[in-house]
mmCIF file of C-alpha atoms and ligand atoms in Angstrom:
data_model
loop_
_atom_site.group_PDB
_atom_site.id
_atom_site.type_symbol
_atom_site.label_atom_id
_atom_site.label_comp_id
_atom_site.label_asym_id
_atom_site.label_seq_id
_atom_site.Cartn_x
_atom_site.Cartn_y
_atom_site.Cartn_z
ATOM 1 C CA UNK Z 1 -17.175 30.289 -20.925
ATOM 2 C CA UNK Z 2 -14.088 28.166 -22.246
ATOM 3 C CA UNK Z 3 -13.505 25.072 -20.427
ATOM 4 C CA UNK Z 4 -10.609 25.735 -19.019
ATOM 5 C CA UNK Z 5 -12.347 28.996 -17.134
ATOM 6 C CA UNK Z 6 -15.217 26.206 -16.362
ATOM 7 C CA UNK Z 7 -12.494 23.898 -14.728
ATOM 8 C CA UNK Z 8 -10.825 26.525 -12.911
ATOM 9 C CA UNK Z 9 -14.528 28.194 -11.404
ATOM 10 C CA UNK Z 10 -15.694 24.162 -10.893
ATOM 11 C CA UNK Z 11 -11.774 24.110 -8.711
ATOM 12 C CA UNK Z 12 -12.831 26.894 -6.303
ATOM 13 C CA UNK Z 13 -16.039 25.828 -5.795
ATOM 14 C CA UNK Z 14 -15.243 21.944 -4.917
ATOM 15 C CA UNK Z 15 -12.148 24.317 -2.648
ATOM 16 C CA UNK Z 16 -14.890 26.080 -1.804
ATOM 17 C CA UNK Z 17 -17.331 23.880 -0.298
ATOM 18 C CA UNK Z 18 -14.244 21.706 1.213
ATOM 19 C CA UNK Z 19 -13.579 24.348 3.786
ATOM 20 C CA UNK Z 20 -17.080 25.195 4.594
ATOM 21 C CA UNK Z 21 -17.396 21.181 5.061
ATOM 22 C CA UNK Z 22 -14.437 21.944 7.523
ATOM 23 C CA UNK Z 23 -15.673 24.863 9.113
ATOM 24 C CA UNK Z 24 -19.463 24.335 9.461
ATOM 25 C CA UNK Z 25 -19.674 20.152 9.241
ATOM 26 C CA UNK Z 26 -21.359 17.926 7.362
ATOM 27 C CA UNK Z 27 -25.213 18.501 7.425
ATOM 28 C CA UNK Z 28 -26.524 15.141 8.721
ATOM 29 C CA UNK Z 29 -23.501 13.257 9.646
ATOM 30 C CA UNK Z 30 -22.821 11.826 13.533
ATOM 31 C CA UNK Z 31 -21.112 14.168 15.903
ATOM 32 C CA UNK Z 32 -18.296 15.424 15.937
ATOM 33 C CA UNK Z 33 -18.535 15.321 12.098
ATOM 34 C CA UNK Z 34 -21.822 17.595 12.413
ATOM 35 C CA UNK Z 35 -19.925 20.444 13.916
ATOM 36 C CA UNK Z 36 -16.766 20.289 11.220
ATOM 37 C CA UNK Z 37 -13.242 20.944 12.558
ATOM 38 C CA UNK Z 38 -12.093 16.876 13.309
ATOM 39 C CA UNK Z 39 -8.166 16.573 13.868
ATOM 40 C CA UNK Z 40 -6.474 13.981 12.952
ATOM 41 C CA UNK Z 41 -2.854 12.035 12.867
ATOM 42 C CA UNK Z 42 -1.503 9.574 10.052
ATOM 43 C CA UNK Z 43 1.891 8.649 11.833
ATOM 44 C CA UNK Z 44 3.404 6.526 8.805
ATOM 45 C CA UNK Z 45 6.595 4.485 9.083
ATOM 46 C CA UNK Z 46 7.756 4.433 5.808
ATOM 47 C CA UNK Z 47 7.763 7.701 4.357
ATOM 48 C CA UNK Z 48 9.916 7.044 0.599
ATOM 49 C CA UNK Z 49 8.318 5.350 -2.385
ATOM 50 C CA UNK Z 50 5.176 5.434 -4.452
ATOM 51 C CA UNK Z 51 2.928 3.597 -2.576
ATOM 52 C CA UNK Z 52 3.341 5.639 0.667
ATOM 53 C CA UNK Z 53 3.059 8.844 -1.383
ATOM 54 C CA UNK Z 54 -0.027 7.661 -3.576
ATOM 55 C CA UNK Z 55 -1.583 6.509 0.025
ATOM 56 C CA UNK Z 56 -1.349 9.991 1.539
ATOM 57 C CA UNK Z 57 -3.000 11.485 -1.228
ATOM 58 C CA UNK Z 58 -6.093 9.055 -0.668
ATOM 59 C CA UNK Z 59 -5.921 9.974 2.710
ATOM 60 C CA UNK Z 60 -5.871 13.568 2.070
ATOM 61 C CA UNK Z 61 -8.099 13.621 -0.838
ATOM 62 C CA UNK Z 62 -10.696 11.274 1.834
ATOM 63 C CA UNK Z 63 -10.256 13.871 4.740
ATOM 64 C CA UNK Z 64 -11.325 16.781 2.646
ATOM 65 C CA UNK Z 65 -14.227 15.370 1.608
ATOM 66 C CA UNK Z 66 -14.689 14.546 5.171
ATOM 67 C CA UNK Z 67 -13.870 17.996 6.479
ATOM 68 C CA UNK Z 68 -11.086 16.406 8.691
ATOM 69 C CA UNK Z 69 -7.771 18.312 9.532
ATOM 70 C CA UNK Z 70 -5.501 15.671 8.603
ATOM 71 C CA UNK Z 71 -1.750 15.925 9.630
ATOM 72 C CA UNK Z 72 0.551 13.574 8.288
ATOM 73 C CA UNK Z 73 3.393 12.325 10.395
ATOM 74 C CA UNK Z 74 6.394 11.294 8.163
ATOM 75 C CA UNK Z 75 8.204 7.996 10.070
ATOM 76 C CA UNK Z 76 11.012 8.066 8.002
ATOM 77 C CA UNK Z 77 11.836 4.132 8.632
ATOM 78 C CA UNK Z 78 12.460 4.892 12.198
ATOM 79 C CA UNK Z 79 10.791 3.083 14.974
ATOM 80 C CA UNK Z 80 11.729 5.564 17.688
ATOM 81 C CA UNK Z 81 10.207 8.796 15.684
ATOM 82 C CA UNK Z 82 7.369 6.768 14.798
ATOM 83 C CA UNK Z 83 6.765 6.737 18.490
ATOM 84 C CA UNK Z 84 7.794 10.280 19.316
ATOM 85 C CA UNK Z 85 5.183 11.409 16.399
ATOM 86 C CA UNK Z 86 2.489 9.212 17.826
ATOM 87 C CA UNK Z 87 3.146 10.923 21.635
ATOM 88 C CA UNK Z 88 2.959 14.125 19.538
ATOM 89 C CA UNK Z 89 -0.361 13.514 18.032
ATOM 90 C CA UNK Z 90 -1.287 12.735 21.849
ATOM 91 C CA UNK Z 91 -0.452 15.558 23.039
ATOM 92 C CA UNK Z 92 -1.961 17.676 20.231
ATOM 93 C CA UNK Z 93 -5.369 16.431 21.565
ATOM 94 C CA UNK Z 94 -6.116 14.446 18.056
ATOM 95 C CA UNK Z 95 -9.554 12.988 17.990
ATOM 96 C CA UNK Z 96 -8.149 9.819 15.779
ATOM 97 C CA UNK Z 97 -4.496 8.377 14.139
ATOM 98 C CA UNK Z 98 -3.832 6.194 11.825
ATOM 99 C CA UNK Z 99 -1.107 3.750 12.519
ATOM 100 C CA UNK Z 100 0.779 3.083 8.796
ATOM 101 C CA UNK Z 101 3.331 0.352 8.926
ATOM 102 C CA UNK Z 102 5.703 0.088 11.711
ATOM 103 C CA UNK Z 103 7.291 -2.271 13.587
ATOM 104 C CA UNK Z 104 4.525 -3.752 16.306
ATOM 105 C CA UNK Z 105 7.057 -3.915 19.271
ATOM 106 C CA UNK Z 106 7.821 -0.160 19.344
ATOM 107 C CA UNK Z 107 4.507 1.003 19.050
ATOM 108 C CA UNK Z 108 2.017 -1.113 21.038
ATOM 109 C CA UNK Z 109 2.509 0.410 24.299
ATOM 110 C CA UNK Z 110 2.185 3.923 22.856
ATOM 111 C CA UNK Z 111 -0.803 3.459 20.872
ATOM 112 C CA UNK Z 112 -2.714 1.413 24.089
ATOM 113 C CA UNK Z 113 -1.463 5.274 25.620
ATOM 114 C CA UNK Z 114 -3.830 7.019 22.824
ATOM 115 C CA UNK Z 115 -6.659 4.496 22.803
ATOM 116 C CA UNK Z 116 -6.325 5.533 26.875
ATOM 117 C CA UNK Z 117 -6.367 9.026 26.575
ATOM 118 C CA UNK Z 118 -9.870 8.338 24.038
ATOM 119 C CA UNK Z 119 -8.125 8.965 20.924
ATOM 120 C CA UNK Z 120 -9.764 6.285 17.884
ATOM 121 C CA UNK Z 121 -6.612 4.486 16.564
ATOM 122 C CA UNK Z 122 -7.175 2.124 13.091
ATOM 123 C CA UNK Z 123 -4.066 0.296 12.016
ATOM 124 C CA UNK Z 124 -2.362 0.095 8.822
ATOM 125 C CA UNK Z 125 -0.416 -2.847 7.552
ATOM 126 C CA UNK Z 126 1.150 -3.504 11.259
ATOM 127 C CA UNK Z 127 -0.285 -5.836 13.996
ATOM 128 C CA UNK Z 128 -0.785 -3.648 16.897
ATOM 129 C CA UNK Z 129 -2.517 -6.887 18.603
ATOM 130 C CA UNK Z 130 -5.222 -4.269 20.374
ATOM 131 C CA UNK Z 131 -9.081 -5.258 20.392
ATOM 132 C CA UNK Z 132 -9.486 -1.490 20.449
ATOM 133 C CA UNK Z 133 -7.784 -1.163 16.940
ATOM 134 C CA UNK Z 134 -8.953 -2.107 13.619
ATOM 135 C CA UNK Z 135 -6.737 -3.791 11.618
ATOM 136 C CA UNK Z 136 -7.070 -2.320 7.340
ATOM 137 C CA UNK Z 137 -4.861 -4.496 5.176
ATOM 138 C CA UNK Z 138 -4.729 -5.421 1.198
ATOM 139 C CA UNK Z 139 -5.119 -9.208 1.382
ATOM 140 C CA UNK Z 140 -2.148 -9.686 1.620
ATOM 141 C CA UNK Z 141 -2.374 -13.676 0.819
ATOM 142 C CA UNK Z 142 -4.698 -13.289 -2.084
ATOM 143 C CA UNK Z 143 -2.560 -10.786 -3.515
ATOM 144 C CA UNK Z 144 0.704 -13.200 -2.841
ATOM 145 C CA UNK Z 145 -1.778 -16.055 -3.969
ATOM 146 C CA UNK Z 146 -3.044 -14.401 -6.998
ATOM 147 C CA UNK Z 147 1.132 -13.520 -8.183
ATOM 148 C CA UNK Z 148 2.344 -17.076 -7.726
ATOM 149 C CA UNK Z 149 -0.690 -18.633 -9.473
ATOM 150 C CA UNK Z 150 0.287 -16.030 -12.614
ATOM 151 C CA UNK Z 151 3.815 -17.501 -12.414
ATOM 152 C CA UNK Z 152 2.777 -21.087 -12.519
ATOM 153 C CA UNK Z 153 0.344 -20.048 -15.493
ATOM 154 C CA UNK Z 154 3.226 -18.364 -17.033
ATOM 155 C CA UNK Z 155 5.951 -20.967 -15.885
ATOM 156 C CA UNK Z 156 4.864 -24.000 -14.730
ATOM 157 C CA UNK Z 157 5.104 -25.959 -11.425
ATOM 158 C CA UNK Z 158 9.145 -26.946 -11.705
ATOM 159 C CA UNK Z 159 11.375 -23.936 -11.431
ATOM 160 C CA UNK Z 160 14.635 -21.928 -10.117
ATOM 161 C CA UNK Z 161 13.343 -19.092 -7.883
ATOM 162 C CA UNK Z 162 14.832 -16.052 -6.092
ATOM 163 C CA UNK Z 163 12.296 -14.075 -3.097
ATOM 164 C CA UNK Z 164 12.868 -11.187 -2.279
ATOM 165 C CA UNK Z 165 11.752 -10.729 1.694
ATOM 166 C CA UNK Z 166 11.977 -8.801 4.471
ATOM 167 C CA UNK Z 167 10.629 -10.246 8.385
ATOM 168 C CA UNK Z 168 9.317 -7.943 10.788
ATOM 169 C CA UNK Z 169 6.653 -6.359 8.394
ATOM 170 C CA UNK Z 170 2.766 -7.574 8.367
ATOM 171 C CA UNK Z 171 2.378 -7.327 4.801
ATOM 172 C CA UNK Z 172 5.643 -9.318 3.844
ATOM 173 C CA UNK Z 173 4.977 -11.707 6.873
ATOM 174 C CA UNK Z 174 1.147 -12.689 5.473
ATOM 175 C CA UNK Z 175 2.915 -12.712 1.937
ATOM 176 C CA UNK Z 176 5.531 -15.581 3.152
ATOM 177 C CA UNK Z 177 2.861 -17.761 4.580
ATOM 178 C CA UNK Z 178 1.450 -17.890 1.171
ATOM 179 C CA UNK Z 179 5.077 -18.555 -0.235
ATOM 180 C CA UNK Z 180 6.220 -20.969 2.213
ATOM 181 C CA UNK Z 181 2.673 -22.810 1.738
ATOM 182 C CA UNK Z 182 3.375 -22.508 -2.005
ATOM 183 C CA UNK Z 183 6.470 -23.893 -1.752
ATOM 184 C CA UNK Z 184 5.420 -27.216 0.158
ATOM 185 C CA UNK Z 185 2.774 -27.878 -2.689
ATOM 186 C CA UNK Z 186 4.985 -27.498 -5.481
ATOM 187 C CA UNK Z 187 8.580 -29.665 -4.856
ATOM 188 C CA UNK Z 188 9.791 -28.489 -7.723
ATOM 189 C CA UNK Z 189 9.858 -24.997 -7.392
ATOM 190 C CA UNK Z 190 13.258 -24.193 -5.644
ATOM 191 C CA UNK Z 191 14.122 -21.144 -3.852
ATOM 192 C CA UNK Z 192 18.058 -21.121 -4.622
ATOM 193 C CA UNK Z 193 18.363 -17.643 -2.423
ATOM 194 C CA UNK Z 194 16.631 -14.971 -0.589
ATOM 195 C CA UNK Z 195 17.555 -10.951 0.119
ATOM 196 C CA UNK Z 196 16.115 -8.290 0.761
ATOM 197 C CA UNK Z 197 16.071 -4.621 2.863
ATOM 198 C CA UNK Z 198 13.685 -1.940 3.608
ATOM 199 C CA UNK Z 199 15.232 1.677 3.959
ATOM 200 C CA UNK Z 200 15.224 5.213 2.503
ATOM 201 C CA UNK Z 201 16.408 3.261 -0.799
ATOM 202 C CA UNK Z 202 14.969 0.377 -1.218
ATOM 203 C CA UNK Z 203 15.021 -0.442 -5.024
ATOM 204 C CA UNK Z 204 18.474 0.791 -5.004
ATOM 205 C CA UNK Z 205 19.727 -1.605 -2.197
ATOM 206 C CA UNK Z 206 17.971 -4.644 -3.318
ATOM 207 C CA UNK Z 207 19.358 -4.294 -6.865
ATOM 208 C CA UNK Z 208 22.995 -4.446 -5.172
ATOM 209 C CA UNK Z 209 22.017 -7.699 -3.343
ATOM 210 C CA UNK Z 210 19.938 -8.730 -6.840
ATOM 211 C CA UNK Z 211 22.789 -8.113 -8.784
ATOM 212 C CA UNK Z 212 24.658 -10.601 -6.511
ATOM 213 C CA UNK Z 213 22.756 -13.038 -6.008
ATOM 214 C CA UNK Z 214 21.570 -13.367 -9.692
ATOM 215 C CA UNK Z 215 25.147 -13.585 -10.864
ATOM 216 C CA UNK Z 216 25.503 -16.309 -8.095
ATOM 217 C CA UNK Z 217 22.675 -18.293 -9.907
ATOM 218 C CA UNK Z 218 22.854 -18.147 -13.072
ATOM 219 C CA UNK Z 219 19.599 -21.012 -13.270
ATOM 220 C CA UNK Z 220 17.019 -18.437 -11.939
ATOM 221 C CA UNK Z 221 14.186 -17.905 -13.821
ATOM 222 C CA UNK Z 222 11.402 -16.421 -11.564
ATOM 223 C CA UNK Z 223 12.186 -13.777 -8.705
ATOM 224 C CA UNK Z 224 9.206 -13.438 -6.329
ATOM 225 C CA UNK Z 225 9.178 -9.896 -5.307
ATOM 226 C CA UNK Z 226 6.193 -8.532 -3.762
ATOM 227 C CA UNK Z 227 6.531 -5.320 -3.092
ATOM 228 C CA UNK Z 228 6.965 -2.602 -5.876
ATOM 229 C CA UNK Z 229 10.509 -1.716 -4.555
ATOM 230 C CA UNK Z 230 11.958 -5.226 -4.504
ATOM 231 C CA UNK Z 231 10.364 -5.626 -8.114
ATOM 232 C CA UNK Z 232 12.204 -2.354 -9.387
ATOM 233 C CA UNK Z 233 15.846 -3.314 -7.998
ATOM 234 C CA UNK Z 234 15.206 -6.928 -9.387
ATOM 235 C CA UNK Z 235 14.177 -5.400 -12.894
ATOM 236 C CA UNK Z 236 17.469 -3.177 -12.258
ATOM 237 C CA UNK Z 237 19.941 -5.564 -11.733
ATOM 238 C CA UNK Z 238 18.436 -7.749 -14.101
ATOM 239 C CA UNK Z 239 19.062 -4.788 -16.664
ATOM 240 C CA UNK Z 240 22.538 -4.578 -15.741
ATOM 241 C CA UNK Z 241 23.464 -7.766 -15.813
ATOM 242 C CA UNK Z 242 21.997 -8.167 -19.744
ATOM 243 C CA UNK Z 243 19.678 -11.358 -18.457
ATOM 244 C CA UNK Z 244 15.948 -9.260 -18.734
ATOM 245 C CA UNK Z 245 14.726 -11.789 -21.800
ATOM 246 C CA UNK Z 246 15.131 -14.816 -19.581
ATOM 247 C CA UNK Z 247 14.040 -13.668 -16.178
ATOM 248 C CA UNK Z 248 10.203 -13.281 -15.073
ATOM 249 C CA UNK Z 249 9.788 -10.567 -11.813
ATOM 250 C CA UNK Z 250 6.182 -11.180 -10.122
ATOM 251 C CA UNK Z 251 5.840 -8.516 -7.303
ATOM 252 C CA UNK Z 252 3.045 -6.264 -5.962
ATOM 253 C CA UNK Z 253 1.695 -3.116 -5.946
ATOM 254 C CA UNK Z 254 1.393 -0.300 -8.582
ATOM 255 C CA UNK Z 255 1.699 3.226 -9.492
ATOM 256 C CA UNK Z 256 1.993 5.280 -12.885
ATOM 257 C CA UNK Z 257 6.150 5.123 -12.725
ATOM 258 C CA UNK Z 258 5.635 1.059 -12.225
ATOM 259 C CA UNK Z 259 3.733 0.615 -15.029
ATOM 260 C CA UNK Z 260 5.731 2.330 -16.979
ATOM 261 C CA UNK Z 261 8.848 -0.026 -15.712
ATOM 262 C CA UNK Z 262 6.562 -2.631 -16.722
ATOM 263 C CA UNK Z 263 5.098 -2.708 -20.082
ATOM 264 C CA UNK Z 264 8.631 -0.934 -21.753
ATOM 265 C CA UNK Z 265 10.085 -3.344 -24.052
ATOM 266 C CA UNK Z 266 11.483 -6.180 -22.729
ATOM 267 C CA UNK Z 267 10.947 -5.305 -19.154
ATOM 268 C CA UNK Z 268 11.378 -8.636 -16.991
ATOM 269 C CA UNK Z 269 8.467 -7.638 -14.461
ATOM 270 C CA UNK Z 270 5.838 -9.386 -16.278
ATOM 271 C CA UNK Z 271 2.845 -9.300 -13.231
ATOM 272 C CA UNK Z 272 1.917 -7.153 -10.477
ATOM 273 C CA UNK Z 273 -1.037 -7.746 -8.047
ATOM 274 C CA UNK Z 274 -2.361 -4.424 -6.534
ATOM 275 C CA UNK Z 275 -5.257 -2.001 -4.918
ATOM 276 C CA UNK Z 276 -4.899 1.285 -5.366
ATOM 277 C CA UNK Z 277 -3.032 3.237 -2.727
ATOM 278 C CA UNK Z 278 -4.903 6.298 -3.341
ATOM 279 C CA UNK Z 279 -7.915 3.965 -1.989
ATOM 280 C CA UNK Z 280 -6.405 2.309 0.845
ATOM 281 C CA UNK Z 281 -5.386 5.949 1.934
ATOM 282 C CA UNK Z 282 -9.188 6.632 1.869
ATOM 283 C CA UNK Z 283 -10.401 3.776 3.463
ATOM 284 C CA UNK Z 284 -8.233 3.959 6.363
ATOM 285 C CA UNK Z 285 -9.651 7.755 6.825
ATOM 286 C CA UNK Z 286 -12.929 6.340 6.609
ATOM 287 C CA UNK Z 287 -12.423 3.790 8.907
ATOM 288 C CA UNK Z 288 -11.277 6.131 11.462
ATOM 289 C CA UNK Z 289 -14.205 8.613 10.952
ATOM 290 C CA UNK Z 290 -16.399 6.169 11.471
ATOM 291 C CA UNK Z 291 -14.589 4.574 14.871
ATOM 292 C CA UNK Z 292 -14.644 8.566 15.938
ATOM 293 C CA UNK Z 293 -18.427 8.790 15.396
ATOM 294 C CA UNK Z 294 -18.738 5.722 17.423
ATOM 295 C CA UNK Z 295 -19.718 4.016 14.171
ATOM 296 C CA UNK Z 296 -19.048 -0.128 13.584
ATOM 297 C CA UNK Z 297 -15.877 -0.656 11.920
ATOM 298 C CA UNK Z 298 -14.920 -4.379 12.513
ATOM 299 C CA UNK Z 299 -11.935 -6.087 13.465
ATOM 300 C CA UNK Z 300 -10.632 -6.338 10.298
ATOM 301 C CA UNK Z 301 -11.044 -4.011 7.166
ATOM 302 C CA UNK Z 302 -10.294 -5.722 3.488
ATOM 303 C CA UNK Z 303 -9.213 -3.845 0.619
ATOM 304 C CA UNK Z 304 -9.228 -7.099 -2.286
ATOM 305 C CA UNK Z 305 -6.191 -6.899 -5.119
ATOM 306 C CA UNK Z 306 -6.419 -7.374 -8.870
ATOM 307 C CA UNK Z 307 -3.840 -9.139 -11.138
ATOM 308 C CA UNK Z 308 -2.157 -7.144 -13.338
ATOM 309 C CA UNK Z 309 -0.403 -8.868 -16.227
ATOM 310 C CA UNK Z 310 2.904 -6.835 -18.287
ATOM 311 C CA UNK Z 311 0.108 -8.382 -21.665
ATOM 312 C CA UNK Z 312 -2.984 -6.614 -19.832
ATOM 313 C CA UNK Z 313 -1.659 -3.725 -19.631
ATOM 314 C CA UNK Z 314 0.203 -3.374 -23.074
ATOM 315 C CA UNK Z 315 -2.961 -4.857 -24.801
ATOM 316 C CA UNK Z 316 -5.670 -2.208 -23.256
ATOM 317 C CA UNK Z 317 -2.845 1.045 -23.791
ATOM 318 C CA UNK Z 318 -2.695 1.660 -19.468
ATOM 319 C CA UNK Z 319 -0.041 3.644 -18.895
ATOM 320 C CA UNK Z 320 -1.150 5.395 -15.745
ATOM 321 C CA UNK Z 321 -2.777 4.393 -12.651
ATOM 322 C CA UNK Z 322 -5.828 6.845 -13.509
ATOM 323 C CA UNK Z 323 -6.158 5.155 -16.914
ATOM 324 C CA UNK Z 324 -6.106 1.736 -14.787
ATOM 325 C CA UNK Z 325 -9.182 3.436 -12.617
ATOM 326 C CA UNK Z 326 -10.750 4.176 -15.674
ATOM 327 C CA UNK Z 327 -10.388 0.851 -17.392
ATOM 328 C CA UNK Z 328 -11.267 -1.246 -14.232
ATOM 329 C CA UNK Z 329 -13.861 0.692 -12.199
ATOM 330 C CA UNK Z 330 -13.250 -1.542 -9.556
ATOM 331 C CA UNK Z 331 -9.678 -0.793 -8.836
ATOM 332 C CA UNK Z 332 -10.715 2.768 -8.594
ATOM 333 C CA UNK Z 333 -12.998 2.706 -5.211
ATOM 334 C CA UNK Z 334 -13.720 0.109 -2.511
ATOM 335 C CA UNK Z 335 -16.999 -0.499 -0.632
ATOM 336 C CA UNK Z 336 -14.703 -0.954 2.550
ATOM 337 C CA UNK Z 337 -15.935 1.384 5.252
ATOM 338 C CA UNK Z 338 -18.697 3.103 3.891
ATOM 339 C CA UNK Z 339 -21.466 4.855 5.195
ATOM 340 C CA UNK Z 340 -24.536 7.364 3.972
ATOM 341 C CA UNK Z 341 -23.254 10.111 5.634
ATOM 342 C CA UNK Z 342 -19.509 9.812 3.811
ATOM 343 C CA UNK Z 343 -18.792 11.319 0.530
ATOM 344 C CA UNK Z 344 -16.156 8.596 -0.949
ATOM 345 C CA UNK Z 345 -13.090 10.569 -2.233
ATOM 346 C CA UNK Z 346 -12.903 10.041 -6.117
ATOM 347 C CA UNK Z 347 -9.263 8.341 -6.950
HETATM 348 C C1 SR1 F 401 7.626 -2.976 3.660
HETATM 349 S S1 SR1 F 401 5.976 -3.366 3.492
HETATM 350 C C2 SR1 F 401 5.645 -3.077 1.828
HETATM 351 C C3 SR1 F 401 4.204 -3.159 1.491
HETATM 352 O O1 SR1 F 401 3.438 -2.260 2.234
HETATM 353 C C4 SR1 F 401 2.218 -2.006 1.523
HETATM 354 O O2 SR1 F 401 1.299 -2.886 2.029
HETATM 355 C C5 SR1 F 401 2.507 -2.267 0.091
HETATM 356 O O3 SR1 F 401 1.620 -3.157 -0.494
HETATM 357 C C6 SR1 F 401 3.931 -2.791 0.090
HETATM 358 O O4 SR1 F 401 4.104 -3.886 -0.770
#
């Protein structure tokens, strides 16, 4: 048989055994995931860029394996459908949702209404402040903690900075305690401005405020930017504004187009620090399988980052996040939320 008959038969049988995993269970796991046919909600805020995308197809790629009916929920930056979508899931009779992003004070009293009605909610990257919800995050201050210490290797302690932030979101809040704590040890590191927006367009609107305030400040020579968006309008209006060689962009997150932004030639993002998405999509399905089979999950549920550096990446020949998974095993798969009984979606 040629191999690419092989593939194809090996496709519908993995297909295959997915939907009998959904329609009979999974021999030997808990209850309900015994008896197969789990339904569940991921009710995301932010629905545009590559690291919401990349997520959902963790998330998907975990539920299968999982033999969960997974229906995602897109937010589309907007509190008020994130709410409607989360009543919707209610009244759908969902056995779990995932919370992704969101802004806390919309969505607390709603999600205390699903953890009422015994739906298992986990939490994504927003502070729901509910003992009944675990919270799954990146490390968000070892990943800021991990970017600035790159920028000192690569810079020094005594520089002109621009940050690119944005209140009112978990991530970028624990980010800026690392940055405002960074700040205070090193005197001579001076933020000369701060911007920032989150929207439909994010890379596009921060390069308009980029491209102002980097004109404004001509001495910058480090823009703090963590989060893959910010990073991509910096590197934009840096582009446009013919300044690349003498700027240095340290940001997080990463996908296959973002490392492609970073290691062409004279790119100015020079470091990223990053999980995989794919893998935070998966853990937060496994978190919430095990919360639904009455399973421990903790309060708090830690995917760890890795440093990437523009040299790393150019030196080993990564130009895709699967090559990345490859290369570094680790950044491929977490042990977050694991048990016997779960198959861990490959990433
Ligand atoms: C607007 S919040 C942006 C962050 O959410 C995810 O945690 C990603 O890491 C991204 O940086």
């Amino acid at each position: 048989m040629s191999r690419v008959r092989l593939k194809a038969l090996l496709s519908v049988l993995a297909l295959t055994s997915t939907l009998a995993a959904t329609a009979q269970g999974i021999p030997g796991a808990p209850a309900p995931f015994d008896k197969g046919g789990v339904k569940v909600a991921l009710v995301a805020y932010l629905s545009a860029g590559d690291f919401y995308q990349a997520y959902q197809v963790g998330a998907q790629q975990q539920a299968k394996a999982l033999g969960i009916d997974l229906r995602v929920y897109p937010g589309r930056q907007d509190a008020a459908e994130q709410r409607t979508q989360i009543e919707q899931a209610i009244n759908q009779k969902v056995q779990g949702i995932i919370v992704d992003h969101g802004l806390p004070e919309a969505l607390k009293d709603v999600v205390q209404k699903a953890v009422d009605a015994g739906i298992k909610v986990v939490a994504f990257d927003v502070n729901l402040d509910n003992a009944k919800v675990p919270q799954i995050e990146q490390s968000d201050h070892a990943l800021a903690r991990q970017a600035l210490e790159q920028a000192v290797a690569d810079n020094g302690r005594s520089f002109k900075a621009g940050y690119v932030y944005v209140a009112g979101f978990a991530p970028l809040d624990r980010r800026n305690e690392v940055w405002t704590e960074f700040k205070a040890k090193n005197p001579a590191v001076t933020e000369k401005v701060r911007f920032g927006v989150v929207n439909a367009t994010t890379a596009a609107s921060v390069a308009d405020q980029a491209k102002a305030a980097l004109r404004a400040n001509p001495d910058i020579s480090v823009v703090f930017a963590p989060y893959d968006e910010f990073a991509r309008g910096v590197k934009l209006a840096a582009q446009e504004l013919g300044i690349s060689k003498k700027l240095r962009i340290y940001s997080a997150d990463v996908s296959t187009a973002d490392i492609q932004e970073i290691i062409e030639a004279n790119s100015p993002w020079v470091a990223t620090v990053a999980t995989n998405p794919a893998v935070v999509g998966a853990v937060s399905v496994r978190a919430l399988a095990l919360s639904i089979a009455g399973q421990e999950v903790g309060r708090r549920v830690v995917i760890e980052p890795t440093v990437l550096t523009q040299k790393q990446l150019r030196d080993a020949g990564v130009k895709t996040v699967e090559e990345l998974s490859t290369k570094l095993p680790a950044f491929g798969q977490s042990k977050a939320a694991t048990a016997l009984w779960i198959k861990n979606a490959a990433h």
